[in-house]
Short mmCIF file of C-alpha atoms in Angstrom, two decimals:
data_model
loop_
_atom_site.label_atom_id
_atom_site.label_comp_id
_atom_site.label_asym_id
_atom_site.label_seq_id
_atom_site.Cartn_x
_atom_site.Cartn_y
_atom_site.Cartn_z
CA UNK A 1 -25.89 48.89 61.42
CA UNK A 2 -28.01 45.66 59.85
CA UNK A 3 -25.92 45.62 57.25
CA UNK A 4 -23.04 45.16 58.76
CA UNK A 5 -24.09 42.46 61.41
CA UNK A 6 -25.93 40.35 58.45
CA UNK A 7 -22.23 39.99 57.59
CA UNK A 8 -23.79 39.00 53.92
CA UNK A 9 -22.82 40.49 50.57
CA UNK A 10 -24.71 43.40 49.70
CA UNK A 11 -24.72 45.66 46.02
CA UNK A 12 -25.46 49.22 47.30
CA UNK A 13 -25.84 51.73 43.74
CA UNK A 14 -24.10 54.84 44.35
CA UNK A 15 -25.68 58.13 42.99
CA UNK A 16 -22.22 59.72 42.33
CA UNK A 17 -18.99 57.68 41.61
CA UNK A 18 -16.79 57.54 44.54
CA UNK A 19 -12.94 56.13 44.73
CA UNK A 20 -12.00 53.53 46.36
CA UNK A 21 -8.81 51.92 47.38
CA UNK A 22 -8.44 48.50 47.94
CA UNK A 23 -5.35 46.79 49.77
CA UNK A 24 -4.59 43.98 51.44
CA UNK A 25 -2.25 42.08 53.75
CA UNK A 26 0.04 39.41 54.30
CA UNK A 27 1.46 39.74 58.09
CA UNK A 28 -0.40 41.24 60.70
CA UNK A 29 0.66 41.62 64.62
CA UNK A 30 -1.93 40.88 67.89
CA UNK A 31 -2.18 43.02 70.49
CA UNK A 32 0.53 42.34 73.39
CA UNK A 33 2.37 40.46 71.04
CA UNK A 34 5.67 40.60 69.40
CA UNK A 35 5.22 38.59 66.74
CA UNK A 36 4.19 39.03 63.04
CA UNK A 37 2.01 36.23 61.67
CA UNK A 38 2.55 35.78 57.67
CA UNK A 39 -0.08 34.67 54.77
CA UNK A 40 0.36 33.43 51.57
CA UNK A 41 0.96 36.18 48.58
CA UNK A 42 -1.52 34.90 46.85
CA UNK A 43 -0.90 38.00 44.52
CA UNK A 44 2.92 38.49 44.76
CA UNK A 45 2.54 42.04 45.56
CA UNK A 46 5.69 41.39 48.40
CA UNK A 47 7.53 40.41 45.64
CA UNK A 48 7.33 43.81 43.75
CA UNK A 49 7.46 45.91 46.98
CA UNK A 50 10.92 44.06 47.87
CA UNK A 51 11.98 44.58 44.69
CA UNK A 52 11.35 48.46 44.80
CA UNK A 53 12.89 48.83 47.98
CA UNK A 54 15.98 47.17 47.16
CA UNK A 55 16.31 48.84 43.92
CA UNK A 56 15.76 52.01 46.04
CA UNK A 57 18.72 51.12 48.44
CA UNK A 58 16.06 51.41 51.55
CA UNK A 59 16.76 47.52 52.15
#
């Protein structure tokens, strides 16, 4: 798809609203590897998902 390999922004209009869930990261894992790689929680949502899970007892 063009649109796709232009990797540019594009504003597409929607006939009919549609939802949409957005998430993000901060570790991922490579293939054949063992290792997690960590970002920066830029928007401390580890923070509040720690929090929840200790609070739980799951941690």
């Amino acid at each position: 798809m063009k649109i796709i390999r232009d990797k540019k922004n594009y504003v597409i209009v929607l006939k009919e609203k549609m939802p949409v869930m957005i998430t993000y990261f901060t570790c991922y894992s490579k293939k054949n590897d063992s290792r997690l790689y960590f970002f920066k929680d830029i928007y401390g949502k580890d923070k509040k998902i720690m929090d929840t899970l200790i609070a739980k007892g799951d941690l």
